[in-house]
Amino acid sequence: MKIKVLYFAALREALGSSGETVELPEGATTLAGVRAVIAGRGGAWTALAQMKNLRAAVNQRMADPDDAVTDGDEVAFFPPVTGG
């Protein structure tokens, strides 16, 4: 299954990418599964696993880790943002 993944704010900077198309292995059918697959690449990608309070959306709707992801979906990851 292929999905589009978007990265925002500090996560985009850490990864050096604003997004990509990801081919998911069989069994990675939830938002948590997507996060684990991407973080499993190692290196800078582990930031995805290490960020606390990371928010995510599936098809532009805020989602929980156990929400389903299907072929063609768009997944976006939003790290916590601070401002002043």
mmCIF file of C-alpha atoms in Angstrom:
data_model
loop_
_atom_site.group_PDB
_atom_site.id
_atom_site.type_symbol
_atom_site.label_atom_id
_atom_site.label_comp_id
_atom_site.label_asym_id
_atom_site.label_seq_id
_atom_site.Cartn_x
_atom_site.Cartn_y
_atom_site.Cartn_z
ATOM 1 C CA MET A 1 0.000 0.000 0.000
ATOM 2 C CA LYS A 2 1.265 3.494 -0.830
ATOM 3 C CA ILE A 3 0.505 6.628 1.146
ATOM 4 C CA LYS A 4 1.646 10.232 1.021
ATOM 5 C CA VAL A 5 3.364 11.474 4.179
ATOM 6 C CA LEU A 6 3.846 15.159 5.026
ATOM 7 C CA TYR A 7 6.206 16.554 7.677
ATOM 8 C CA PHE A 8 5.757 19.958 9.322
ATOM 9 C CA ALA A 9 7.727 22.462 11.431
ATOM 10 C CA ALA A 10 10.752 21.158 13.370
ATOM 11 C CA LEU A 11 10.168 17.640 12.074
ATOM 12 C CA ARG A 12 10.478 18.841 8.479
ATOM 13 C CA GLU A 13 13.742 20.580 9.397
ATOM 14 C CA ALA A 14 15.139 17.525 11.210
ATOM 15 C CA LEU A 15 14.347 15.237 8.271
ATOM 16 C CA GLY A 16 15.241 17.680 5.529
ATOM 17 C CA SER A 17 12.005 16.824 3.753
ATOM 18 C CA SER A 18 8.492 18.220 3.591
ATOM 19 C CA GLY A 19 7.006 14.943 2.423
ATOM 20 C CA GLU A 20 7.284 11.713 0.490
ATOM 21 C CA THR A 21 5.404 8.740 -0.841
ATOM 22 C CA VAL A 22 5.867 5.692 1.363
ATOM 23 C CA GLU A 23 5.312 2.064 0.435
ATOM 24 C CA LEU A 24 4.090 0.364 3.609
ATOM 25 C CA PRO A 25 4.755 -3.286 4.379
ATOM 26 C CA GLU A 26 1.854 -5.621 4.954
ATOM 27 C CA GLY A 27 0.501 -5.190 8.469
ATOM 28 C CA ALA A 28 1.258 -1.465 8.779
ATOM 29 C CA THR A 29 -2.392 -0.444 8.692
ATOM 30 C CA THR A 30 -2.607 2.113 11.497
ATOM 31 C CA LEU A 31 -1.139 5.538 12.109
ATOM 32 C CA ALA A 32 1.094 4.017 14.792
ATOM 33 C CA GLY A 33 2.265 1.453 12.246
ATOM 34 C CA VAL A 34 3.161 4.192 9.761
ATOM 35 C CA ARG A 35 5.118 6.047 12.422
ATOM 36 C CA ALA A 36 6.983 2.869 13.406
ATOM 37 C CA VAL A 37 7.886 2.012 9.801
ATOM 38 C CA ILE A 38 9.281 5.476 9.114
ATOM 39 C CA ALA A 39 11.107 5.743 12.451
ATOM 40 C CA GLY A 40 12.545 2.277 11.832
ATOM 41 C CA ARG A 41 14.738 3.691 9.058
ATOM 42 C CA GLY A 42 17.111 4.918 11.765
ATOM 43 C CA GLY A 43 19.258 8.029 11.697
ATOM 44 C CA ALA A 44 17.313 11.294 11.568
ATOM 45 C CA TRP A 45 14.093 9.323 11.060
ATOM 46 C CA THR A 46 14.144 8.216 14.702
ATOM 47 C CA ALA A 47 13.009 11.772 15.511
ATOM 48 C CA LEU A 48 9.547 10.593 14.525
ATOM 49 C CA ALA A 49 9.581 8.042 17.339
ATOM 50 C CA GLN A 50 11.271 10.269 19.898
ATOM 51 C CA MET A 51 9.060 13.366 19.649
ATOM 52 C CA LYS A 52 6.613 13.655 22.501
ATOM 53 C CA ASN A 53 3.143 15.049 21.851
ATOM 54 C CA LEU A 54 3.506 14.429 18.110
ATOM 55 C CA ARG A 55 0.140 15.036 16.459
ATOM 56 C CA ALA A 56 -0.964 13.468 13.210
ATOM 57 C CA ALA A 57 -3.731 13.718 10.672
ATOM 58 C CA VAL A 58 -5.084 11.258 8.130
ATOM 59 C CA ASN A 59 -6.675 12.889 5.100
ATOM 60 C CA GLN A 60 -6.648 16.277 6.844
ATOM 61 C CA ARG A 61 -8.472 15.025 9.958
ATOM 62 C CA MET A 62 -6.685 14.801 13.284
ATOM 63 C CA ALA A 63 -6.146 11.142 14.103
ATOM 64 C CA ASP A 64 -5.192 8.821 16.952
ATOM 65 C CA PRO A 65 -2.407 6.218 16.784
ATOM 66 C CA ASP A 66 -4.864 3.338 16.344
ATOM 67 C CA ASP A 67 -6.756 4.986 13.449
ATOM 68 C CA ALA A 68 -6.674 3.046 10.188
ATOM 69 C CA VAL A 69 -4.563 4.051 7.204
ATOM 70 C CA THR A 70 -5.477 2.774 3.743
ATOM 71 C CA ASP A 71 -3.973 2.870 0.274
ATOM 72 C CA GLY A 72 -3.780 6.397 -1.134
ATOM 73 C CA ASP A 73 -4.250 8.170 2.206
ATOM 74 C CA GLU A 74 -2.386 11.331 3.139
ATOM 75 C CA VAL A 75 -0.741 11.276 6.563
ATOM 76 C CA ALA A 76 0.678 14.428 8.139
ATOM 77 C CA PHE A 77 2.865 14.662 11.243
ATOM 78 C CA PHE A 78 2.910 17.834 13.369
ATOM 79 C CA PRO A 79 5.436 18.231 16.191
ATOM 80 C CA PRO A 80 4.569 20.458 19.139
ATOM 81 C CA VAL A 81 5.064 24.117 18.275
ATOM 82 C CA THR A 82 6.030 26.834 20.708
ATOM 83 C CA GLY A 83 5.906 30.522 20.163
ATOM 84 C CA GLY A 84 6.268 33.748 21.936
#
